[in-house]
XYZ file of C-alpha atoms in Angstrom:
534
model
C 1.369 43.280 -9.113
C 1.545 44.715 -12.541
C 4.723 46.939 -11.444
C 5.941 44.290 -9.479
C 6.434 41.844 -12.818
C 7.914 44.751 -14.938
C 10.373 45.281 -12.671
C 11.333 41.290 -12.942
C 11.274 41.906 -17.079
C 13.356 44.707 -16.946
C 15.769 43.491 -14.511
C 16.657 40.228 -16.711
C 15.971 41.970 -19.977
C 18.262 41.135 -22.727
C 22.017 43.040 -22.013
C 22.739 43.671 -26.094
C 20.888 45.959 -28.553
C 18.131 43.999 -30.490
C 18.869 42.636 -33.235
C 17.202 42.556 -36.431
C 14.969 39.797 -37.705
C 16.874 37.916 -39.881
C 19.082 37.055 -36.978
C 15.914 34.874 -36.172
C 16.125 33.507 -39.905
C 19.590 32.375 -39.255
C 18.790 30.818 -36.075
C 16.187 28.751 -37.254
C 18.125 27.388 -40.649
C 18.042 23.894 -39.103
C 14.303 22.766 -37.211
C 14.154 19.400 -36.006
C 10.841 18.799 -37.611
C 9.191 22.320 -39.620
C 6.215 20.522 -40.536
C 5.042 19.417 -36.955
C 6.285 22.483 -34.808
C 4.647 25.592 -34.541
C 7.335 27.836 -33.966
C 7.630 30.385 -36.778
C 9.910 32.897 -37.513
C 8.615 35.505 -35.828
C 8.651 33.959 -32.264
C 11.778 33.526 -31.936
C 12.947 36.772 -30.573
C 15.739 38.220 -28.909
C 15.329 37.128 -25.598
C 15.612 33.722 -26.383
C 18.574 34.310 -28.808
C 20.231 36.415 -25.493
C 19.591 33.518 -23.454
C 21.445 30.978 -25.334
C 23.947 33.729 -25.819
C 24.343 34.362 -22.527
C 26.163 31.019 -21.585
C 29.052 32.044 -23.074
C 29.330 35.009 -21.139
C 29.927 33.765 -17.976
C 33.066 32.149 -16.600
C 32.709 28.833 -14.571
C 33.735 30.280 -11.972
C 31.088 32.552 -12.229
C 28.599 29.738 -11.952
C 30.341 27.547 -9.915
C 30.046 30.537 -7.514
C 26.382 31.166 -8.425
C 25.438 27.551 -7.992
C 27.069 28.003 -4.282
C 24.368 30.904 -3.608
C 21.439 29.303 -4.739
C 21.959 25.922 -2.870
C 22.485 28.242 0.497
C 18.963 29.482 -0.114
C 17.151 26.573 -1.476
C 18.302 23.188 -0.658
C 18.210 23.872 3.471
C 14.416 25.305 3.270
C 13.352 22.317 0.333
C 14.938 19.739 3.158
C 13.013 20.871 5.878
C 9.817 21.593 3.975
C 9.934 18.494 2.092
C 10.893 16.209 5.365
C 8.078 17.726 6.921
C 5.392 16.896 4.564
C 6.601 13.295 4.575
C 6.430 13.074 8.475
C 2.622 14.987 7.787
C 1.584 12.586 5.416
C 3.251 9.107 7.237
C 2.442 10.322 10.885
C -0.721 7.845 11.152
C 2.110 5.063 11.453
C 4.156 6.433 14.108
C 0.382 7.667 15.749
C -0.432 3.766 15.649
C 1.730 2.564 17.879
C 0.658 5.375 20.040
C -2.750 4.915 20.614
C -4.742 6.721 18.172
C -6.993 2.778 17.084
C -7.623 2.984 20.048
C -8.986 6.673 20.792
C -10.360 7.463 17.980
C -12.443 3.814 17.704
C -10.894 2.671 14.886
C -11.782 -1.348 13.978
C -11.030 -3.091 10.934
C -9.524 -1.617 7.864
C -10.818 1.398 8.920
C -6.736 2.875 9.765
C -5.701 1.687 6.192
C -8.556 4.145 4.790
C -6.830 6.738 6.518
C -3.996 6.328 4.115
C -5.972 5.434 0.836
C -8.581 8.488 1.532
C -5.307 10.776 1.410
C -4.168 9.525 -1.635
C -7.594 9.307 -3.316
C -8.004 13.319 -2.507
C -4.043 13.952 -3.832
C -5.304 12.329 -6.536
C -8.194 14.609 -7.738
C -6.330 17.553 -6.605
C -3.363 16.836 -8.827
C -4.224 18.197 -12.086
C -6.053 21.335 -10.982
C -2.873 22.057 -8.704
C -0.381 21.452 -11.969
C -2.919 23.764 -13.831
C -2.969 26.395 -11.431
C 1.028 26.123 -10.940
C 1.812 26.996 -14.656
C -0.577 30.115 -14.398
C 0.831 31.679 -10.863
C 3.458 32.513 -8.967
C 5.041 29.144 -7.655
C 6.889 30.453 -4.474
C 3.555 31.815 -2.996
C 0.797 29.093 -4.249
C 3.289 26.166 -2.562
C 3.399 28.645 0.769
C -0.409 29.172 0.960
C -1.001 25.456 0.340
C 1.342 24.377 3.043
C -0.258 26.956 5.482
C -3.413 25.480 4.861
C -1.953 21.646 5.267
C -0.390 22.662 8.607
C -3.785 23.987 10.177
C -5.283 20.607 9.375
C -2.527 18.700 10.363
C -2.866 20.569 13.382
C -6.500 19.313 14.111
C -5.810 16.385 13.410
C -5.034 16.670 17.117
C -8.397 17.172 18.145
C -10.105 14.131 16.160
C -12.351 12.238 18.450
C -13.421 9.655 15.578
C -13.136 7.654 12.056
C -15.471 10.226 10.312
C -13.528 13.444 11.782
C -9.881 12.054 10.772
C -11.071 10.934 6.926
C -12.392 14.410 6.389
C -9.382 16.222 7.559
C -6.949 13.430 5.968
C -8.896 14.171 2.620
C -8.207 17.781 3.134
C -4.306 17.372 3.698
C -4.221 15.113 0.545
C -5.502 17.959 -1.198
C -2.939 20.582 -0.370
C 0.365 18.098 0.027
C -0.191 17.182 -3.531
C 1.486 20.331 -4.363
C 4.788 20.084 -3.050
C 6.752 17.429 -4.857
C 5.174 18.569 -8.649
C 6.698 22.317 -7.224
C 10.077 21.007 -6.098
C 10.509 18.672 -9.770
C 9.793 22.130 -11.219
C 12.160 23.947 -9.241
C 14.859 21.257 -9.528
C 14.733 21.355 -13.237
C 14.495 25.720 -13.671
C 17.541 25.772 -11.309
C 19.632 22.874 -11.898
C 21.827 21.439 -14.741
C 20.752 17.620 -16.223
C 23.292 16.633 -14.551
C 22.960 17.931 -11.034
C 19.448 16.985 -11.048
C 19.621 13.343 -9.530
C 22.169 14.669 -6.635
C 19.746 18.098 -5.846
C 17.157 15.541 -5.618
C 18.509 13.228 -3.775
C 19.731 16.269 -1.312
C 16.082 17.237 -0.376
C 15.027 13.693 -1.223
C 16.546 12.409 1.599
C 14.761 14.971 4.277
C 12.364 11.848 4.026
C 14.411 9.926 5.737
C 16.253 11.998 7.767
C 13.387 14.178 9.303
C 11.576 11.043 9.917
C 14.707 10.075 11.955
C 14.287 13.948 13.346
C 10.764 13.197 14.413
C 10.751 9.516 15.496
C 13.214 10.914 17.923
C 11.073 13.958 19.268
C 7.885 11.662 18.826
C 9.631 8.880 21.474
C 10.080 11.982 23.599
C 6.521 12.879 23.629
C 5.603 8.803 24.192
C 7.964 8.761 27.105
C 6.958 11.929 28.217
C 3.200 10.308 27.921
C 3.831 7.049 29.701
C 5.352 9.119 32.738
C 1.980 11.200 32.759
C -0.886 8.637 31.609
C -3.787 11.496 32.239
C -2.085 13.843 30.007
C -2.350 14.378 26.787
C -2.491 11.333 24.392
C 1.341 11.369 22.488
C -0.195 10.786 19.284
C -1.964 14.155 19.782
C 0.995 15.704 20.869
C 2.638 14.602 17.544
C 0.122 16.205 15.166
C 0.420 19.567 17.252
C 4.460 19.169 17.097
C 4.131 18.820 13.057
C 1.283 21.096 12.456
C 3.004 24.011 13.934
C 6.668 23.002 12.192
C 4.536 22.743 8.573
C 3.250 26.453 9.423
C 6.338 27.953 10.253
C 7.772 26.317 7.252
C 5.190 27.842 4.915
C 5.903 31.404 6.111
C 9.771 30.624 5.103
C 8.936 29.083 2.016
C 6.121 32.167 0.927
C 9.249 34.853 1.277
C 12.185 31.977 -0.120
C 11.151 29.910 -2.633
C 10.021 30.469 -6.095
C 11.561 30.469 -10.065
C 14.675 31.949 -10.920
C 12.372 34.636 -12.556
C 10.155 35.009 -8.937
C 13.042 35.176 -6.124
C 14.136 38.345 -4.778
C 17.351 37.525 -3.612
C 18.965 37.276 -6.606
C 19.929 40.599 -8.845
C 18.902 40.591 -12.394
C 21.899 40.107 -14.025
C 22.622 36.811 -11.162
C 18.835 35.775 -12.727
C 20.238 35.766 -16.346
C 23.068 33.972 -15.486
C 21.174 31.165 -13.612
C 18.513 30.723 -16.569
C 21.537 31.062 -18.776
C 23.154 28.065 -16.479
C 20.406 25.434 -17.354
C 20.201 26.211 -21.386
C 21.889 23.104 -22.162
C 19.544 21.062 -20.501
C 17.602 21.473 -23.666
C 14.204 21.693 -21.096
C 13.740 25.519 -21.438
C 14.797 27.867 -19.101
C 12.775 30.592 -17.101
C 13.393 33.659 -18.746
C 9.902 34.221 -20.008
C 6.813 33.409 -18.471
C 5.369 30.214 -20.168
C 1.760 30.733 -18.675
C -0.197 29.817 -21.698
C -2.020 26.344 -22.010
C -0.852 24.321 -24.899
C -3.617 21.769 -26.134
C -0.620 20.406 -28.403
C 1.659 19.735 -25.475
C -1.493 18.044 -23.928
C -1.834 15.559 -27.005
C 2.302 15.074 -27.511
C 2.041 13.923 -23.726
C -0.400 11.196 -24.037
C 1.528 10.023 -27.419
C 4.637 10.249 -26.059
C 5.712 6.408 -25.234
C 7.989 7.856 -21.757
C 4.724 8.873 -19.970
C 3.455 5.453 -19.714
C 6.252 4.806 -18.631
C 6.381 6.973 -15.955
C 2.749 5.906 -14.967
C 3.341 2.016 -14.612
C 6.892 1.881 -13.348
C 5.642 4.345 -10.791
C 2.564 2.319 -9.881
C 4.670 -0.522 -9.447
C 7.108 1.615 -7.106
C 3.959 2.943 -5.425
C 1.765 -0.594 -4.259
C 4.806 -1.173 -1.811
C 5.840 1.970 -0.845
C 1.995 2.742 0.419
C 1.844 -0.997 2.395
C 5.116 -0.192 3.470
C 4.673 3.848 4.857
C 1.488 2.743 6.649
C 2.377 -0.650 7.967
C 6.229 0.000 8.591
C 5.872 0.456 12.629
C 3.171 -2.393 12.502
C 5.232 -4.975 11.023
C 8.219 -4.091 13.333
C 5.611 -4.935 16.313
C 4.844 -8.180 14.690
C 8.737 -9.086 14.822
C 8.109 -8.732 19.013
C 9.584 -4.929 19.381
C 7.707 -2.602 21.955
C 6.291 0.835 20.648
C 8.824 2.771 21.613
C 11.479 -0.104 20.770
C 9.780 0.528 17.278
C 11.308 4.258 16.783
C 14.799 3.485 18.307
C 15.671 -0.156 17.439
C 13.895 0.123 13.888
C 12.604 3.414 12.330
C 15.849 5.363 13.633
C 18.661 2.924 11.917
C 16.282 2.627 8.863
C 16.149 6.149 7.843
C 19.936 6.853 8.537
C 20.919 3.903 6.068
C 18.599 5.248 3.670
C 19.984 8.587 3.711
C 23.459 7.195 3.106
C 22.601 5.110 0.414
C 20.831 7.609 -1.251
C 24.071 10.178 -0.857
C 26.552 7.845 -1.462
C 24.404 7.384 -5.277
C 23.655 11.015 -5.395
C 27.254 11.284 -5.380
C 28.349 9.193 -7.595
C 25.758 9.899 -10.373
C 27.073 13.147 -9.762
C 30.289 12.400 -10.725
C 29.675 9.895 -13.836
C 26.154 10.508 -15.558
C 24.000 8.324 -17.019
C 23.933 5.863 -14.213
C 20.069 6.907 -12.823
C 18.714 3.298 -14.259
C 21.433 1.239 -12.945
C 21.227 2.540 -9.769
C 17.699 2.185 -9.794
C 17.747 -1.629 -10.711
C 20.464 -2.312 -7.798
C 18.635 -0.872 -5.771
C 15.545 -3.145 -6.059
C 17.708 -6.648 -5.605
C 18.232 -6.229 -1.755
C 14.485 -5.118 -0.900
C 13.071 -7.890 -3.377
C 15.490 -10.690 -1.761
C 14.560 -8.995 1.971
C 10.810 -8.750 1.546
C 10.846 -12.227 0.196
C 12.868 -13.512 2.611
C 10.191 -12.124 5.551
C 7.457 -13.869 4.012
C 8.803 -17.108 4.044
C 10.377 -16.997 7.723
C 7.957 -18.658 10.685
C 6.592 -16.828 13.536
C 9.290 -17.168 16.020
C 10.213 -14.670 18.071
C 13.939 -16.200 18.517
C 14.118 -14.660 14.424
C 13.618 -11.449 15.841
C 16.835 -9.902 14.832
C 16.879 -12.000 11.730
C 13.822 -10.349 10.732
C 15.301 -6.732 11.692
C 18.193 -7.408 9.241
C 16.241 -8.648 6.321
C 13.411 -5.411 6.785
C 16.265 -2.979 7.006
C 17.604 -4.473 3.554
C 14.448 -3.646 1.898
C 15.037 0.516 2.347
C 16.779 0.716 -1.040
C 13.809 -0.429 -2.149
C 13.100 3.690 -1.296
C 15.900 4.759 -3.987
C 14.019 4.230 -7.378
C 10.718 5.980 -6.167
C 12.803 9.219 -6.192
C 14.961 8.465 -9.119
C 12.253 8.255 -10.955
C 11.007 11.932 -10.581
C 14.215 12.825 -11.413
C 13.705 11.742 -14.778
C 11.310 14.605 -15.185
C 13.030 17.582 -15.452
C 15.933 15.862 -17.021
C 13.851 14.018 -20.082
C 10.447 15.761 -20.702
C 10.464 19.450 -22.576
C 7.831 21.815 -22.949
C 6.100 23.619 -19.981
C 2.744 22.348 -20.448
C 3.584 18.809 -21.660
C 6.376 18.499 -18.191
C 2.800 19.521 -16.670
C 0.763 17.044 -18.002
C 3.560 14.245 -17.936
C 3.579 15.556 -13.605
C 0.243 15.051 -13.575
C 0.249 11.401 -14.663
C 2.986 10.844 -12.606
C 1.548 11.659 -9.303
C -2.006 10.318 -10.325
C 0.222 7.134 -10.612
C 2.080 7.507 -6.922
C -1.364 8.127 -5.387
C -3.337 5.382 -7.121
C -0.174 3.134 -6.058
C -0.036 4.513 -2.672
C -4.288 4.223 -1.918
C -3.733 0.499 -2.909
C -0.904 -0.631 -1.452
C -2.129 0.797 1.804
C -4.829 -2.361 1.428
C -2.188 -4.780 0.886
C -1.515 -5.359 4.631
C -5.209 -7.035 6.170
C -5.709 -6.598 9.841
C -6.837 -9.943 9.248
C -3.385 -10.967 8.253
C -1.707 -9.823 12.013
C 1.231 -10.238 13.121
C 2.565 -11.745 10.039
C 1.509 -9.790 7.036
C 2.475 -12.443 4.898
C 0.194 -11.481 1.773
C 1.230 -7.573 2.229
C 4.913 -8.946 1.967
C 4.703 -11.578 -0.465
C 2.974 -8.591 -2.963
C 5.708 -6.177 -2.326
C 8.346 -8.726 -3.042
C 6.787 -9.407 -6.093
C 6.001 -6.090 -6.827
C 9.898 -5.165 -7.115
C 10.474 -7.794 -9.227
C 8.002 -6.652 -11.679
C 9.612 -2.786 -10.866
C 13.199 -3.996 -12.173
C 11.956 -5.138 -15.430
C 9.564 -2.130 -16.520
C 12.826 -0.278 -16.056
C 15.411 -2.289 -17.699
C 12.734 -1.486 -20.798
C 12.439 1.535 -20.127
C 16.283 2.469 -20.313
C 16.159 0.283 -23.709
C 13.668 2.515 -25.207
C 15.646 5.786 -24.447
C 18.824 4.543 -25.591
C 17.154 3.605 -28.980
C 15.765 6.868 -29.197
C 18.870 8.750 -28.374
C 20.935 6.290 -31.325
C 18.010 7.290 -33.984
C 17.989 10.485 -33.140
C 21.981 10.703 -33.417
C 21.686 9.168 -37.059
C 19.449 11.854 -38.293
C 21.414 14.575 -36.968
C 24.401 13.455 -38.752
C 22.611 12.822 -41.900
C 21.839 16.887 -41.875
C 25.573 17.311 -41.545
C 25.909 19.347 -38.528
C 29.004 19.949 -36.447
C 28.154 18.857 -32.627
C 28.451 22.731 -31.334
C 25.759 23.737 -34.117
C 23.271 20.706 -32.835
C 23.547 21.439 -29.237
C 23.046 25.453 -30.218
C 19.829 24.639 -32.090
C 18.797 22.299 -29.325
C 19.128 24.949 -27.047
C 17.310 27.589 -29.051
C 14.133 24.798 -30.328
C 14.120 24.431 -26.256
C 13.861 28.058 -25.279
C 11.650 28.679 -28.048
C 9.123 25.750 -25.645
C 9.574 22.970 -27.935
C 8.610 19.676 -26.377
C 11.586 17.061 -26.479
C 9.466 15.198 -28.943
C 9.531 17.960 -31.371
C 13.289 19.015 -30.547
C 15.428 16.117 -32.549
C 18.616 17.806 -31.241
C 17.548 16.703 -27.270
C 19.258 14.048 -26.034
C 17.493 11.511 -23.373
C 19.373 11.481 -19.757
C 20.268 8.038 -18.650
């Protein structure tokens, strides 16, 4: 191992002689605040100096050609991987329409628990997972963890009760918490600010579109099970169909993914030019191994105003989107559709609009930045009117398409809940505070997620009308934390404009110190030169 992470140091070791130490000096005539940052003269060293260098080596084409190679070899395998672990994670709600109340004796809210216990165990398992994903090698921890997910998703097949499936649904909270902090990460090491909302979006919308993927194959094995009623029970044959796609995956992902300092299918002077690619996001780049705790970046986390704002605007996202993931197929039922009617009259058309939708705004963000918020906001309108709409309608199965249309308006409800990780890697600096600012994040989406899965009462069959009412609600409240939200970064971003021009700085010499403060791990607190992503 020792050799193996020489080699990576030598291979993206600075290409120019090393220069003497008043170079540092010079690059660190202007600190955004020198009595709050530790970062003294003597840290900031030629590599980091190289690094910000190194952007103005390359041509664009070199990039643009670059950027090419490294979505061929990421984006297909994070699409896959990450569409699988949603269809892991939501497959109780395809499973319920396929018998497995029934098999497994479930009564009461006894299937909802099957949802919250998940969450509950991502929950616990997130910090430990962030800490332990700062300190190894990414690539390889996310692979083991999903090979680990995929053998319990696997027995999941062989449940015969309420007690076995909590137990292994607890376990496979544990390990999927993994995946989303890894591919924000990854996102943010690889990508520029402003690619980051359409890279996301790109393996963002494997959610949808493998759950389109596997509604399909899973009314295949339901068909398949209705012509053969003494054969095996289709919601077992789903969990053996997933748990042996999530394996497969891992063994892909353990020789694929990883940092732009861990991959080996890029050559060292291709890994210079990607880390040199992402300096101007001002986040820090990957060139040097940040795997050292900082108890400061702890503290600037939990005073920094953004990451309570990340933990209630994604709690509010969450309560629906956990009603909604466990209850979907359910509340299509109520509206008078069979089980297999579910898949291809309501989960099937649902996905593929959400996958538009969220392409048609990756693209467009793409093209004009800064537009992450009012996309966002938009995005809630239709799902608040739709949900809203449901809970007011009667019982009458004569509303049946009626209902369909209103239910389908309600997926761009799904936009902001990925938007919103976006804002990660684009707005939070330092590798230990974008740790601890993951962490509340996802202790947020699983606290939303274990709730919202209690929203919908068996007691309130068919209509759901409390579960609906609360989600309609819910993304009302959701609009408004955001709206503030985008208020507070635009007044930072003006303040933080005034003080640069009172030091009198050209814009090139702010946006070089930016970049050096940020490869030198400065959070974006500390760095008065970053500039918040809208």
């Amino acid at each position: 191992m020792a050799s193996s992470e020489k080699t990576d140091i030598e291979e993206i070791a600075p290409k120019t002689e090393p220069q003497p130490q008043t170079r540092g000096v010079e690059e660190l005539k202007v600190l955004s605040n020198p009595s709050q940052t530790s970062i003294g003269l003597g840290k900031i060293d030629d590599i980091i100096i190289d690094t910000v260098n190194a952007e103005t080596e390359y041509t664009p084409e070199q990039f643009r050609k670059l950027r090419w190679k490294i979505d061929f070899w990421l984006l297909p395998l994070m699409w896959v991987c990450y569409g699988t672990q949603q269809a892991d994670k939501t497959s109780v709600s395809v499973q319920a329409v396929f018998g497995i109340r029934a098999d497994t004796h479930l009564v009461g809210q006894q299937f909802s628990w099957l949802t919250t216990i998940f969450y509950i165990s991502y929950l616990v398992a997130e910090g430990p997972a962030n800490f332990l994903m700062q300190r190894v090698n990414v690539g390889k921890f996310l692979a083991a963890n999903m090979f680990v997910w995929g053998i319990i998703v696997l027995s999941i097949a062989f449940a015969q009760n309420f007690a076995g499936l909590m137990v292994l649904r607890a376990l496979q909270g544990i390990c999927e918490c993994t995946i989303s902090p890894t591919f924000l990460l990854l996102t943010g090491l690889w990508y520029t600010s402003r690619e980051h909302t359409m890279r996301s979006i790109i393996w963002g919308t494997a959610n949808a579109g493998m759950q389109v993927i596997a509604s399909l194959i899973s009314y295949g094995i339901g068909f398949q099970a209705q012509k053969h009623p003494g054969g095996l029970a289709p919601w077992r044959g789903i969990s053996i169909f997933l748990g042996c796609l999530t394996i497969t995956c891992s063994v892909l992902v353990f020789f694929i993914l990883g940092t732009p300092r861990e991959v080996r299918w890029l050559s060292g002077d291709e890994k210079r030019m990607a880390m040199a690619r992402v300096v101007a996001n001002q986040t820090g780049s990957d060139r040097q191994k940040r795997d050292h705790w900082k108890w400061s970046q702890v503290l600037a986390a939990f005073k920094d105003p953004q990451t309570y704002f990340f933990f209630f605007v994604v709690i509010a996202n969450s309560l629906p989107n956990g009603g909604i993931t466990t209850f979907g197929n359910l509340v299509y039922v109520s509206f008078g559709f069979t089980s297999l009617e579910t898949l291809t009259e309501g989960t099937v058309p649902q996905q593929a609009v959400s996958v538009l939708w969220f392409l048609l705004v990756g693209y467009t963000t793409l093209k004009k930045p800064n537009l992450r918020f009012f996309f966002m906001m938009v995005s809630l309108l239709p799902a608040f009117a739709g949900m809203i709409a449901l809970a007011l309608l009667p019982n009458d199965k004569s509303l049946l398409w009626t209902k369909w249309g209103l239910y389908l308006m309600t997926v761009t409800g799904n936009l902001p809940g990925l938007l919103i990780w976006t804002i990660l890697p684009s707005n939070v600096a330092g590798r230990t505070k974008k740790s601890v600012t993951a962490t509340v994040l996802f202790i947020a989406y699983c606290t939303g997620n274990a709730i919202g899965a209690q929203l919908f009462q068996a007691k309130d069959a068919p209509r759901y009308l409390p579960g609906l009412t609360a989600c309609g609600v819910l993304f009302g409240v959701e609009f408004v934390l955001m709206a503030t939200w985008r208020g507070y970064y635009m007044w930072q971003n003006k303040r933080r404009a005034a003080k640069i021009a009172e030091l009198g700085l050209t814009v090139e010499e702010a946006e070089r110190q930016g970049r050096v403060n940020a490869e030198s791990d400065m959070t974006d607190l500390e760095n008065i030169f970053f500039k918040y992503s809208l």
